XYZ file of C-alpha atoms in Angstrom:
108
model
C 60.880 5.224 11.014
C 57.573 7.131 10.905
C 54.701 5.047 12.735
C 51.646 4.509 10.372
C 48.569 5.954 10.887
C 46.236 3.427 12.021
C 43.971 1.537 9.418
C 40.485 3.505 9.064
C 37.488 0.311 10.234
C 35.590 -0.143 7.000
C 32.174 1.482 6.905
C 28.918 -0.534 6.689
C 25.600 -0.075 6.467
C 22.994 -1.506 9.032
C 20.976 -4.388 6.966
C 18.049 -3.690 8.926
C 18.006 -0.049 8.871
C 18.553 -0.792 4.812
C 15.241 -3.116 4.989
C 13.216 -0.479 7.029
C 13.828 1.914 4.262
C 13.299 -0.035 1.479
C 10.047 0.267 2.634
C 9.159 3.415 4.584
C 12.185 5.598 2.112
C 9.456 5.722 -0.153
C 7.731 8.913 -0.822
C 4.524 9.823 0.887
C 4.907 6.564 2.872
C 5.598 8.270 6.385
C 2.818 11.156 5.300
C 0.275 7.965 4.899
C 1.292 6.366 8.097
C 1.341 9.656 9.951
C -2.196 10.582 8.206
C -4.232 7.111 9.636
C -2.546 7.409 12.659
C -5.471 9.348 13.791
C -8.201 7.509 12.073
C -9.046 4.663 10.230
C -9.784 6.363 6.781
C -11.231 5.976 3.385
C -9.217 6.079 0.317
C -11.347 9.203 -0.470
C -10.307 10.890 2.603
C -6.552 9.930 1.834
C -6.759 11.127 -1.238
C -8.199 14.521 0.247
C -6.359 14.624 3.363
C -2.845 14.362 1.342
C -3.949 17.197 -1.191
C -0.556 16.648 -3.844
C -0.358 12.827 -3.917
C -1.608 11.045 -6.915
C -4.689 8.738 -7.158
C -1.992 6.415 -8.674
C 1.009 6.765 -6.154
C -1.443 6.522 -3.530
C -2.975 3.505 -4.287
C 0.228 1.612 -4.663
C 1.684 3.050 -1.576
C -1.582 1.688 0.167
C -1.170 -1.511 -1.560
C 2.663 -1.895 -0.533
C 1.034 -1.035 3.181
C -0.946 -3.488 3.456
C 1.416 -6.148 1.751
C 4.206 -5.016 4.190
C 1.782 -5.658 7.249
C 1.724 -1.896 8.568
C -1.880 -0.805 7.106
C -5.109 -3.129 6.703
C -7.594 -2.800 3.813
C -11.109 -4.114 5.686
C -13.674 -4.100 3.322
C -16.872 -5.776 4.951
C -20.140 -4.851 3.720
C -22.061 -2.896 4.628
C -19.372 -0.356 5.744
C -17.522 1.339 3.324
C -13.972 0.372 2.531
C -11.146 1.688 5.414
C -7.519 1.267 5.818
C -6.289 1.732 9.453
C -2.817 1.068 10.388
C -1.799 -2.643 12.195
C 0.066 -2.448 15.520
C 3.214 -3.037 13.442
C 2.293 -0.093 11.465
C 1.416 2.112 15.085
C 5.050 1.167 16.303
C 6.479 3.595 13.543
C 4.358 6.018 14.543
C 7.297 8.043 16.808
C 9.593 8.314 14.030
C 7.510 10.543 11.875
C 6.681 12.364 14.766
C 10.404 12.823 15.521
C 10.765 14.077 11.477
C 7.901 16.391 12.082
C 9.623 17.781 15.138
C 12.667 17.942 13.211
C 11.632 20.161 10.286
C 9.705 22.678 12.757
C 13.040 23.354 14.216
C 15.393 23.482 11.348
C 12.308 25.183 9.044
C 14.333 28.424 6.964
């Protein structure tokens, strides 16, 4: 009698890996992060630094930022209003980095 081939282990994804990207999957997210990782910044500035996002899809990727815990909105008078990432939102910081290093490399 022929043997069987063993059973394949049944695939599943990583729960937390599934939560990270629920979050930072969206698009212009890691462009955002990687943008105030050298500065706090002004919307303003965002909005010019990241020339083909929309004024929309920026402000609710700011807004899910700052509800997520990885970018702060400090708006104290008299300064004008800044977002600068958390140290939550710095300890991404080598992933898009790694992306960045990534797409050099495999670049057609």
């Amino acid at each position: 009698m022929a043997a069987r081939p063993p059973t394949p282990v049944p695939l599943t994804a990583d729960a937390d890996l599934s939560a990270a990207f629920e979050v930072l999957g969206q698009k212009w997210t890691g462009i955002i992060l990687h943008t105030l990782a050298t500065r706090p910044a002004r919307y303003g500035e965002l909005s010019t630094a990241i020339e083909r996002i929309s004024t929309k899809m920026l402000a609710d990727r700011l807004r899910e930022l700052v509800e997520t815990g990885l970018v702060t909105h400090d708006h104290l008078p008299p300064r004008p209003a800044t977002y600068m990432l958390t140290a939550d939102g710095r300890t991404l910081l080598p992933a898009p980095e790694q992306l960045r290093s990534w797409s050099q490399h495999h670049s057609t």
